[in-house]
């Protein structure tokens, strides 16, 4: 199973190649060697030739193109042993980056991620986006993006592309949000040119949970090639990594864990269904069940969440019952997903991570009750990425595009 995004398909194996295609492939090959080196190991041209199995002459020519594109730089010197002349080291250019952004129900965010995947700076701005026209939200995000671009310029950073994550089903080709129930959006085409107009690479649109799963993947052990990421905000999303690749399904909509039915006779859901996981374990559902009411004028959702933590800390019964019920339903949904996709590792992000201490016992108990055959092998983890996961994942995926197709910036 492989990631189902809109990418160019490889030519048939019997199709004749050409010099241009070979050079594009070799550019990516050389860049992959440089990117894959340990941060403290600066590879020389000779090192790259050895690792890439290309001739030294070819590597020198390809490196010259990559240097001109700005994707790599020469830095320092090192000796290939105790004897021999010094060699110039080559590394990814730390002055190149990608901008990642997120639109969620009650905030927008943006940040800069360098070519190694490191988050350089970010900003989260509280903003109520539910039932707000998509164009207005994009205008607000455009202002935040402009601030990030100014910050990049002040630090002599060049932005090479961008990615945007939203909590809903998307069509990446047309930059359209097909359905985002918690935002109240349906068939909304986003004018992403307002966010980042001057780049030589494409701007990518992601489902928020899928982007967060891609960010979490960078923190996983090499052996953990398969896991389910469960994103908890106002809504609940799921991102599947299968065989180290994002599995999004034929139409890119796989992983909608928040709309798995856990209570067939339960409450109505924003998706139009009934008894979905989101109606029990979503942020608003937990707050309401904890007797923290609906948002009042002048009281933000974040303030209500802080009150939830205080209630949990002081052992207030409604709060503890609300989180325990959420954990039980999470266990039901996760048990089904683990069986369906044959994964043993589940990572919880967003507000689920913040509720780990109170949520984990109920979720673990639920797994033992509803899936005793797999509960013993289940690895339940909580993500440290918080609200930065989606923007990091969106940006990191664009970085991956650049590293796989550096010819976009050459010439």
PDB file of N, CA, C and O in Angstrom, residues 36-108:
ATOM      1  N   UNK A  36      20.653  12.018   3.746  1.00  0.00           N
ATOM      2  CA  UNK A  36      20.644  10.860   4.634  1.00  0.00           C
ATOM      3  C   UNK A  36      21.851  10.750   5.532  1.00  0.00           C
ATOM      4  O   UNK A  36      21.886   9.889   6.412  1.00  0.00           O
ATOM      5  N   UNK A  37      22.841  11.620   5.328  1.00  0.00           N
ATOM      6  CA  UNK A  37      24.040  11.575   6.160  1.00  0.00           C
ATOM      7  C   UNK A  37      23.742  12.095   7.555  1.00  0.00           C
ATOM      8  O   UNK A  37      22.871  12.946   7.745  1.00  0.00           O
ATOM      9  N   UNK A  38      24.444  11.598   8.540  1.00  0.00           N
ATOM     10  CA  UNK A  38      24.302  12.083   9.908  1.00  0.00           C
ATOM     11  C   UNK A  38      24.643  13.566   9.948  1.00  0.00           C
ATOM     12  O   UNK A  38      25.512  14.043   9.212  1.00  0.00           O
ATOM     13  N   UNK A  39      23.948  14.308  10.792  1.00  0.00           N
ATOM     14  CA  UNK A  39      24.119  15.765  10.844  1.00  0.00           C
ATOM     15  C   UNK A  39      25.557  16.199  11.117  1.00  0.00           C
ATOM     16  O   UNK A  39      25.976  17.287  10.720  1.00  0.00           O
ATOM     17  N   UNK A  40      26.315  15.336  11.778  1.00  0.00           N
ATOM     18  CA  UNK A  40      27.698  15.696  12.099  1.00  0.00           C
ATOM     19  C   UNK A  40      28.696  15.183  11.055  1.00  0.00           C
ATOM     20  O   UNK A  40      29.889  15.424  11.156  1.00  0.00           O
ATOM     21  N   UNK A  41      28.191  14.469  10.051  1.00  0.00           N
ATOM     22  CA  UNK A  41      29.072  13.888   9.043  1.00  0.00           C
ATOM     23  C   UNK A  41      28.898  14.649   7.728  1.00  0.00           C
ATOM     24  O   UNK A  41      27.880  14.529   7.063  1.00  0.00           O
ATOM     25  N   UNK A  42      29.870  15.425   7.361  1.00  0.00           N
ATOM     26  CA  UNK A  42      29.812  16.212   6.137  1.00  0.00           C
ATOM     27  C   UNK A  42      30.477  15.420   5.019  1.00  0.00           C
ATOM     28  O   UNK A  42      31.687  15.242   5.005  1.00  0.00           O
ATOM     29  N   UNK A  43      29.695  14.989   4.064  1.00  0.00           N
ATOM     30  CA  UNK A  43      30.197  14.135   3.006  1.00  0.00           C
ATOM     31  C   UNK A  43      30.952  14.935   1.953  1.00  0.00           C
ATOM     32  O   UNK A  43      30.524  16.020   1.552  1.00  0.00           O
ATOM     33  N   UNK A  44      32.049  14.364   1.485  1.00  0.00           N
ATOM     34  CA  UNK A  44      32.782  14.965   0.370  1.00  0.00           C
ATOM     35  C   UNK A  44      32.193  14.439  -0.931  1.00  0.00           C
ATOM     36  O   UNK A  44      31.385  13.496  -0.948  1.00  0.00           O
ATOM     37  N   UNK A  45      32.642  15.003  -2.051  1.00  0.00           N
ATOM     38  CA  UNK A  45      32.201  14.514  -3.350  1.00  0.00           C
ATOM     39  C   UNK A  45      32.614  13.054  -3.542  1.00  0.00           C
ATOM     40  O   UNK A  45      31.859  12.248  -4.112  1.00  0.00           O
ATOM     41  N   UNK A  46      33.804  12.720  -3.051  1.00  0.00           N
ATOM     42  CA  UNK A  46      34.264  11.336  -3.153  1.00  0.00           C
ATOM     43  C   UNK A  46      33.374  10.396  -2.335  1.00  0.00           C
ATOM     44  O   UNK A  46      33.044   9.286  -2.772  1.00  0.00           O
ATOM     45  N   UNK A  47      32.987  10.843  -1.135  1.00  0.00           N
ATOM     46  CA  UNK A  47      32.080  10.043  -0.303  1.00  0.00           C
ATOM     47  C   UNK A  47      30.768   9.777  -1.040  1.00  0.00           C
ATOM     48  O   UNK A  47      30.227   8.668  -1.026  1.00  0.00           O
ATOM     49  N   UNK A  48      30.244  10.843  -1.660  1.00  0.00           N
ATOM     50  CA  UNK A  48      28.950  10.744  -2.352  1.00  0.00           C
ATOM     51  C   UNK A  48      29.058   9.795  -3.534  1.00  0.00           C
ATOM     52  O   UNK A  48      28.148   8.995  -3.793  1.00  0.00           O
ATOM     53  N   UNK A  49      30.171   9.868  -4.257  1.00  0.00           N
ATOM     54  CA  UNK A  49      30.368   8.962  -5.388  1.00  0.00           C
ATOM     55  C   UNK A  49      30.362   7.513  -4.923  1.00  0.00           C
ATOM     56  O   UNK A  49      29.745   6.637  -5.552  1.00  0.00           O
ATOM     57  N   UNK A  50      31.015   7.255  -3.810  1.00  0.00           N
ATOM     58  CA  UNK A  50      31.067   5.893  -3.275  1.00  0.00           C
ATOM     59  C   UNK A  50      29.679   5.409  -2.871  1.00  0.00           C
ATOM     60  O   UNK A  50      29.268   4.289  -3.199  1.00  0.00           O
ATOM     61  N   UNK A  51      28.944   6.245  -2.166  1.00  0.00           N
ATOM     62  CA  UNK A  51      27.635   5.840  -1.651  1.00  0.00           C
ATOM     63  C   UNK A  51      26.574   5.768  -2.740  1.00  0.00           C
ATOM     64  O   UNK A  51      25.649   4.955  -2.661  1.00  0.00           O
ATOM     65  N   UNK A  52      26.664   6.637  -3.720  1.00  0.00           N
ATOM     66  CA  UNK A  52      25.654   6.671  -4.786  1.00  0.00           C
ATOM     67  C   UNK A  52      25.977   5.721  -5.930  1.00  0.00           C
ATOM     68  O   UNK A  52      25.138   5.461  -6.792  1.00  0.00           O
ATOM     69  N   UNK A  53      27.242   5.222  -5.948  1.00  0.00           N
ATOM     70  CA  UNK A  53      27.724   4.356  -7.024  1.00  0.00           C
ATOM     71  C   UNK A  53      27.711   5.068  -8.370  1.00  0.00           C
ATOM     72  O   UNK A  53      27.515   4.445  -9.428  1.00  0.00           O
ATOM     73  N   UNK A  54      27.910   6.383  -8.349  1.00  0.00           N
ATOM     74  CA  UNK A  54      28.070   7.172  -9.562  1.00  0.00           C
ATOM     75  C   UNK A  54      29.540   7.537  -9.711  1.00  0.00           C
ATOM     76  O   UNK A  54      30.307   7.479  -8.748  1.00  0.00           O
ATOM     77  N   UNK A  55      29.936   7.924 -10.910  1.00  0.00           N
ATOM     78  CA  UNK A  55      31.326   8.311 -11.110  1.00  0.00           C
ATOM     79  C   UNK A  55      31.605   9.642 -10.434  1.00  0.00           C
ATOM     80  O   UNK A  55      30.692  10.459 -10.231  1.00  0.00           O
ATOM     81  N   UNK A  56      32.876   9.879 -10.109  1.00  0.00           N
ATOM     82  CA  UNK A  56      33.245  11.136  -9.472  1.00  0.00           C
ATOM     83  C   UNK A  56      32.935  12.329 -10.379  1.00  0.00           C
ATOM     84  O   UNK A  56      32.516  13.385  -9.906  1.00  0.00           O
ATOM     85  N   UNK A  57      33.136  12.142 -11.673  1.00  0.00           N
ATOM     86  CA  UNK A  57      32.851  13.228 -12.615  1.00  0.00           C
ATOM     87  C   UNK A  57      31.366  13.565 -12.626  1.00  0.00           C
ATOM     88  O   UNK A  57      30.973  14.741 -12.632  1.00  0.00           O
ATOM     89  N   UNK A  58      30.515  12.527 -12.629  1.00  0.00           N
ATOM     90  CA  UNK A  58      29.064  12.763 -12.604  1.00  0.00           C
ATOM     91  C   UNK A  58      28.644  13.464 -11.323  1.00  0.00           C
ATOM     92  O   UNK A  58      27.851  14.411 -11.339  1.00  0.00           O
ATOM     93  N   UNK A  59      29.195  13.002 -10.202  1.00  0.00           N
ATOM     94  CA  UNK A  59      28.853  13.600  -8.910  1.00  0.00           C
ATOM     95  C   UNK A  59      29.269  15.070  -8.879  1.00  0.00           C
ATOM     96  O   UNK A  59      28.507  15.933  -8.413  1.00  0.00           O
ATOM     97  N   UNK A  60      30.436  15.388  -9.374  1.00  0.00           N
ATOM     98  CA  UNK A  60      30.901  16.776  -9.382  1.00  0.00           C
ATOM     99  C   UNK A  60      29.952  17.661 -10.177  1.00  0.00           C
ATOM    100  O   UNK A  60      29.621  18.781  -9.761  1.00  0.00           O
ATOM    101  N   UNK A  61      29.483  17.173 -11.327  1.00  0.00           N
ATOM    102  CA  UNK A  61      28.555  17.942 -12.157  1.00  0.00           C
ATOM    103  C   UNK A  61      27.200  18.109 -11.471  1.00  0.00           C
ATOM    104  O   UNK A  61      26.616  19.200 -11.465  1.00  0.00           O
ATOM    105  N   UNK A  62      26.711  17.031 -10.880  1.00  0.00           N
ATOM    106  CA  UNK A  62      25.409  17.079 -10.194  1.00  0.00           C
ATOM    107  C   UNK A  62      25.467  17.974  -8.965  1.00  0.00           C
ATOM    108  O   UNK A  62      24.531  18.742  -8.687  1.00  0.00           O
ATOM    109  N   UNK A  63      26.556  17.889  -8.217  1.00  0.00           N
ATOM    110  CA  UNK A  63      26.733  18.737  -7.041  1.00  0.00           C
ATOM    111  C   UNK A  63      26.757  20.207  -7.446  1.00  0.00           C
ATOM    112  O   UNK A  63      26.192  21.068  -6.753  1.00  0.00           O
ATOM    113  N   UNK A  64      27.381  20.504  -8.571  1.00  0.00           N
ATOM    114  CA  UNK A  64      27.424  21.889  -9.050  1.00  0.00           C
ATOM    115  C   UNK A  64      26.015  22.423  -9.284  1.00  0.00           C
ATOM    116  O   UNK A  64      25.690  23.567  -8.925  1.00  0.00           O
ATOM    117  N   UNK A  65      25.135  21.583  -9.860  1.00  0.00           N
ATOM    118  CA  UNK A  65      23.744  21.993 -10.084  1.00  0.00           C
ATOM    119  C   UNK A  65      23.005  22.200  -8.765  1.00  0.00           C
ATOM    120  O   UNK A  65      22.227  23.151  -8.602  1.00  0.00           O
ATOM    121  N   UNK A  66      23.228  21.297  -7.827  1.00  0.00           N
ATOM    122  CA  UNK A  66      22.551  21.397  -6.536  1.00  0.00           C
ATOM    123  C   UNK A  66      23.040  22.613  -5.744  1.00  0.00           C
ATOM    124  O   UNK A  66      22.259  23.262  -5.038  1.00  0.00           O
ATOM    125  N   UNK A  67      24.311  22.927  -5.868  1.00  0.00           N
ATOM    126  CA  UNK A  67      24.845  24.138  -5.226  1.00  0.00           C
ATOM    127  C   UNK A  67      24.216  25.380  -5.824  1.00  0.00           C
ATOM    128  O   UNK A  67      23.820  26.310  -5.117  1.00  0.00           O
ATOM    129  N   UNK A  68      24.088  25.386  -7.148  1.00  0.00           N
ATOM    130  CA  UNK A  68      23.498  26.553  -7.822  1.00  0.00           C
ATOM    131  C   UNK A  68      22.031  26.726  -7.444  1.00  0.00           C
ATOM    132  O   UNK A  68      21.536  27.843  -7.313  1.00  0.00           O
ATOM    133  N   UNK A  69      21.323  25.602  -7.236  1.00  0.00           N
ATOM    134  CA  UNK A  69      19.910  25.677  -6.863  1.00  0.00           C
ATOM    135  C   UNK A  69      19.721  26.184  -5.445  1.00  0.00           C
ATOM    136  O   UNK A  69      18.629  26.634  -5.081  1.00  0.00           O
ATOM    137  N   UNK A  70      20.774  26.093  -4.623  1.00  0.00           N
ATOM    138  CA  UNK A  70      20.667  26.523  -3.226  1.00  0.00           C
ATOM    139  C   UNK A  70      20.186  25.450  -2.283  1.00  0.00           C
ATOM    140  O   UNK A  70      20.012  25.702  -1.085  1.00  0.00           O
ATOM    141  N   UNK A  71      19.986  24.225  -2.778  1.00  0.00           N
ATOM    142  CA  UNK A  71      19.525  23.149  -1.906  1.00  0.00           C
ATOM    143  C   UNK A  71      20.627  22.639  -0.985  1.00  0.00           C
ATOM    144  O   UNK A  71      20.344  22.129   0.105  1.00  0.00           O
ATOM    145  N   UNK A  72      21.870  22.756  -1.415  1.00  0.00           N
ATOM    146  CA  UNK A  72      22.997  22.332  -0.580  1.00  0.00           C
ATOM    147  C   UNK A  72      24.040  23.440  -0.547  1.00  0.00           C
ATOM    148  O   UNK A  72      24.019  24.360  -1.366  1.00  0.00           O
ATOM    149  N   UNK A  73      24.935  23.339   0.422  1.00  0.00           N
ATOM    150  CA  UNK A  73      26.049  24.278   0.509  1.00  0.00           C
ATOM    151  C   UNK A  73      27.326  23.521   0.852  1.00  0.00           C
ATOM    152  O   UNK A  73      27.279  22.401   1.375  1.00  0.00           O
ATOM    153  N   UNK A  74      28.442  24.143   0.539  1.00  0.00           N
ATOM    154  CA  UNK A  74      29.733  23.618   0.970  1.00  0.00           C
ATOM    155  C   UNK A  74      30.033  24.188   2.349  1.00  0.00           C
ATOM    156  O   UNK A  74      29.767  25.353   2.616  1.00  0.00           O
ATOM    157  N   UNK A  75      30.589  23.345   3.196  1.00  0.00           N
ATOM    158  CA  UNK A  75      30.857  23.817   4.552  1.00  0.00           C
ATOM    159  C   UNK A  75      32.072  23.097   5.124  1.00  0.00           C
ATOM    160  O   UNK A  75      32.214  21.882   4.983  1.00  0.00           O
ATOM    161  N   UNK A  76      32.944  23.882   5.749  1.00  0.00           N
ATOM    162  CA  UNK A  76      34.072  23.328   6.490  1.00  0.00           C
ATOM    163  C   UNK A  76      34.942  22.409   5.649  1.00  0.00           C
ATOM    164  O   UNK A  76      34.819  22.316   4.432  1.00  0.00           O
ATOM    165  N   UNK A  77      35.815  21.730   6.306  1.00  0.00           N
ATOM    166  CA  UNK A  77      36.657  20.713   5.679  1.00  0.00           C
ATOM    167  C   UNK A  77      36.785  19.551   6.639  1.00  0.00           C
ATOM    168  O   UNK A  77      36.601  19.686   7.848  1.00  0.00           O
ATOM    169  N   UNK A  78      37.070  18.392   6.095  1.00  0.00           N
ATOM    170  CA  UNK A  78      37.386  17.251   6.938  1.00  0.00           C
ATOM    171  C   UNK A  78      38.397  16.395   6.190  1.00  0.00           C
ATOM    172  O   UNK A  78      38.559  16.502   4.983  1.00  0.00           O
ATOM    173  N   UNK A  79      39.085  15.542   6.897  1.00  0.00           N
ATOM    174  CA  UNK A  79      40.064  14.661   6.266  1.00  0.00           C
ATOM    175  C   UNK A  79      39.472  13.254   6.165  1.00  0.00           C
ATOM    176  O   UNK A  79      38.816  12.776   7.080  1.00  0.00           O
ATOM    177  N   UNK A  80      39.704  12.620   5.043  1.00  0.00           N
ATOM    178  CA  UNK A  80      39.223  11.263   4.838  1.00  0.00           C
ATOM    179  C   UNK A  80      40.153  10.258   5.515  1.00  0.00           C
ATOM    180  O   UNK A  80      40.608   9.304   4.915  1.00  0.00           O
ATOM    181  N   UNK A  81      40.464  10.474   6.767  1.00  0.00           N
ATOM    182  CA  UNK A  81      41.444   9.650   7.453  1.00  0.00           C
ATOM    183  C   UNK A  81      42.576  10.534   7.939  1.00  0.00           C
ATOM    184  O   UNK A  81      42.490  11.750   7.897  1.00  0.00           O
ATOM    185  N   UNK A  82      43.614   9.957   8.342  1.00  0.00           N
ATOM    186  CA  UNK A  82      44.707  10.744   8.885  1.00  0.00           C
ATOM    187  C   UNK A  82      45.621  11.292   7.799  1.00  0.00           C
ATOM    188  O   UNK A  82      46.409  12.190   8.036  1.00  0.00           O
ATOM    189  N   UNK A  83      45.528  10.708   6.593  1.00  0.00           N
ATOM    190  CA  UNK A  83      46.364  11.181   5.509  1.00  0.00           C
ATOM    191  C   UNK A  83      45.483  11.683   4.364  1.00  0.00           C
ATOM    192  O   UNK A  83      44.307  11.395   4.296  1.00  0.00           O
ATOM    193  N   UNK A  84      46.115  12.387   3.458  1.00  0.00           N
ATOM    194  CA  UNK A  84      45.362  12.898   2.316  1.00  0.00           C
ATOM    195  C   UNK A  84      44.959  14.337   2.510  1.00  0.00           C
ATOM    196  O   UNK A  84      44.924  14.857   3.620  1.00  0.00           O
ATOM    197  N   UNK A  85      44.644  14.956   1.413  1.00  0.00           N
ATOM    198  CA  UNK A  85      44.312  16.379   1.477  1.00  0.00           C
ATOM    199  C   UNK A  85      42.893  16.603   2.010  1.00  0.00           C
ATOM    200  O   UNK A  85      42.031  15.727   1.870  1.00  0.00           O
ATOM    201  N   UNK A  86      42.644  17.774   2.584  1.00  0.00           N
ATOM    202  CA  UNK A  86      41.303  18.066   3.109  1.00  0.00           C
ATOM    203  C   UNK A  86      40.261  18.058   1.997  1.00  0.00           C
ATOM    204  O   UNK A  86      40.553  18.375   0.853  1.00  0.00           O
ATOM    205  N   UNK A  87      39.026  17.703   2.348  1.00  0.00           N
ATOM    206  CA  UNK A  87      37.921  17.706   1.388  1.00  0.00           C
ATOM    207  C   UNK A  87      36.817  18.629   1.888  1.00  0.00           C
ATOM    208  O   UNK A  87      36.583  18.734   3.092  1.00  0.00           O
ATOM    209  N   UNK A  88      36.149  19.264   0.946  1.00  0.00           N
ATOM    210  CA  UNK A  88      35.042  20.158   1.297  1.00  0.00           C
ATOM    211  C   UNK A  88      33.801  19.320   1.596  1.00  0.00           C
ATOM    212  O   UNK A  88      33.459  18.399   0.857  1.00  0.00           O
ATOM    213  N   UNK A  89      33.131  19.633   2.705  1.00  0.00           N
ATOM    214  CA  UNK A  89      31.917  18.917   3.068  1.00  0.00           C
ATOM    215  C   UNK A  89      30.687  19.527   2.422  1.00  0.00           C
ATOM    216  O   UNK A  89      30.656  20.714   2.094  1.00  0.00           O
ATOM    217  N   UNK A  90      29.654  18.719   2.224  1.00  0.00           N
ATOM    218  CA  UNK A  90      28.393  19.159   1.609  1.00  0.00           C
ATOM    219  C   UNK A  90      27.228  18.802   2.526  1.00  0.00           C
ATOM    220  O   UNK A  90      27.137  17.673   3.024  1.00  0.00           O
ATOM    221  N   UNK A  91      26.351  19.763   2.774  1.00  0.00           N
ATOM    222  CA  UNK A  91      25.178  19.542   3.627  1.00  0.00           C
ATOM    223  C   UNK A  91      23.969  20.228   3.009  1.00  0.00           C
ATOM    224  O   UNK A  91      24.092  21.082   2.123  1.00  0.00           O
ATOM    225  N   UNK A  92      22.775  19.844   3.477  1.00  0.00           N
ATOM    226  CA  UNK A  92      21.562  20.559   3.087  1.00  0.00           C
ATOM    227  C   UNK A  92      21.680  22.007   3.543  1.00  0.00           C
ATOM    228  O   UNK A  92      22.195  22.294   4.625  1.00  0.00           O
ATOM    229  N   UNK A  93      21.195  22.918   2.729  1.00  0.00           N
ATOM    230  CA  UNK A  93      21.304  24.340   3.036  1.00  0.00           C
ATOM    231  C   UNK A  93      20.373  24.706   4.198  1.00  0.00           C
ATOM    232  O   UNK A  93      19.150  24.630   4.057  1.00  0.00           O
ATOM    233  N   UNK A  94      20.920  25.109   5.341  1.00  0.00           N
ATOM    234  CA  UNK A  94      20.066  25.468   6.480  1.00  0.00           C
ATOM    235  C   UNK A  94      19.305  26.771   6.265  1.00  0.00           C
ATOM    236  O   UNK A  94      18.435  27.114   7.080  1.00  0.00           O
ATOM    237  N   UNK A  95      19.606  27.494   5.196  1.00  0.00           N
ATOM    238  CA  UNK A  95      18.921  28.750   4.911  1.00  0.00           C
ATOM    239  C   UNK A  95      17.762  28.560   3.929  1.00  0.00           C
ATOM    240  O   UNK A  95      17.247  29.529   3.379  1.00  0.00           O
ATOM    241  N   UNK A  96      17.370  27.318   3.691  1.00  0.00           N
ATOM    242  CA  UNK A  96      16.204  27.026   2.857  1.00  0.00           C
ATOM    243  C   UNK A  96      15.159  26.352   3.728  1.00  0.00           C
ATOM    244  O   UNK A  96      15.470  25.523   4.586  1.00  0.00           O
ATOM    245  N   UNK A  97      13.895  26.683   3.509  1.00  0.00           N
ATOM    246  CA  UNK A  97      12.837  26.139   4.363  1.00  0.00           C
ATOM    247  C   UNK A  97      11.522  26.078   3.606  1.00  0.00           C
ATOM    248  O   UNK A  97      11.409  26.536   2.459  1.00  0.00           O
ATOM    249  N   UNK A  98      10.528  25.506   4.253  1.00  0.00           N
ATOM    250  CA  UNK A  98       9.171  25.400   3.735  1.00  0.00           C
ATOM    251  C   UNK A  98       8.226  25.915   4.806  1.00  0.00           C
ATOM    252  O   UNK A  98       8.488  25.752   6.002  1.00  0.00           O
ATOM    253  N   UNK A  99       7.142  26.543   4.400  1.00  0.00           N
ATOM    254  CA  UNK A  99       6.161  27.045   5.365  1.00  0.00           C
ATOM    255  C   UNK A  99       5.011  26.048   5.488  1.00  0.00           C
ATOM    256  O   UNK A  99       4.485  25.559   4.496  1.00  0.00           O
ATOM    257  N   UNK A 100       4.683  25.694   6.723  1.00  0.00           N
ATOM    258  CA  UNK A 100       3.555  24.827   7.001  1.00  0.00           C
ATOM    259  C   UNK A 100       2.464  25.624   7.700  1.00  0.00           C
ATOM    260  O   UNK A 100       2.765  26.502   8.513  1.00  0.00           O
ATOM    261  N   UNK A 101       1.205  25.333   7.389  1.00  0.00           N
ATOM    262  CA  UNK A 101       0.084  26.072   7.969  1.00  0.00           C
ATOM    263  C   UNK A 101      -1.054  25.130   8.329  1.00  0.00           C
ATOM    264  O   UNK A 101      -1.151  24.035   7.785  1.00  0.00           O
ATOM    265  N   UNK A 102      -1.892  25.569   9.244  1.00  0.00           N
ATOM    266  CA  UNK A 102      -3.068  24.781   9.618  1.00  0.00           C
ATOM    267  C   UNK A 102      -4.251  25.704   9.873  1.00  0.00           C
ATOM    268  O   UNK A 102      -4.109  26.778  10.459  1.00  0.00           O
ATOM    269  N   UNK A 103      -5.410  25.265   9.418  1.00  0.00           N
ATOM    270  CA  UNK A 103      -6.692  25.878   9.795  1.00  0.00           C
ATOM    271  C   UNK A 103      -7.427  24.855  10.642  1.00  0.00           C
ATOM    272  O   UNK A 103      -7.636  23.715  10.207  1.00  0.00           O
ATOM    273  N   UNK A 104      -7.802  25.215  11.859  1.00  0.00           N
ATOM    274  CA  UNK A 104      -8.624  24.348  12.677  1.00  0.00           C
ATOM    275  C   UNK A 104      -9.843  25.124  13.145  1.00  0.00           C
ATOM    276  O   UNK A 104     -10.008  26.292  12.788  1.00  0.00           O
ATOM    277  N   UNK A 105     -10.680  24.499  13.931  1.00  0.00           N
ATOM    278  CA  UNK A 105     -11.957  25.119  14.301  1.00  0.00           C
ATOM    279  C   UNK A 105     -11.760  26.408  15.076  1.00  0.00           C
ATOM    280  O   UNK A 105     -12.454  27.402  14.837  1.00  0.00           O
ATOM    281  N   UNK A 106     -10.791  26.425  16.008  1.00  0.00           N
ATOM    282  CA  UNK A 106     -10.645  27.605  16.849  1.00  0.00           C
ATOM    283  C   UNK A 106      -9.236  28.195  16.837  1.00  0.00           C
ATOM    284  O   UNK A 106      -8.854  28.903  17.747  1.00  0.00           O
ATOM    285  N   UNK A 107      -8.474  27.917  15.798  1.00  0.00           N
ATOM    286  CA  UNK A 107      -7.176  28.586  15.650  1.00  0.00           C
ATOM    287  C   UNK A 107      -6.662  28.440  14.224  1.00  0.00           C
ATOM    288  O   UNK A 107      -7.125  27.583  13.450  1.00  0.00           O
ATOM    289  N   UNK A 108      -5.709  29.295  13.894  1.00  0.00           N
ATOM    290  CA  UNK A 108      -4.905  29.128  12.688  1.00  0.00           C
ATOM    291  C   UNK A 108      -3.448  29.133  13.128  1.00  0.00           C
ATOM    292  O   UNK A 108      -3.119  29.681  14.186  1.00  0.00           O
TER     293      UNK A 108
END
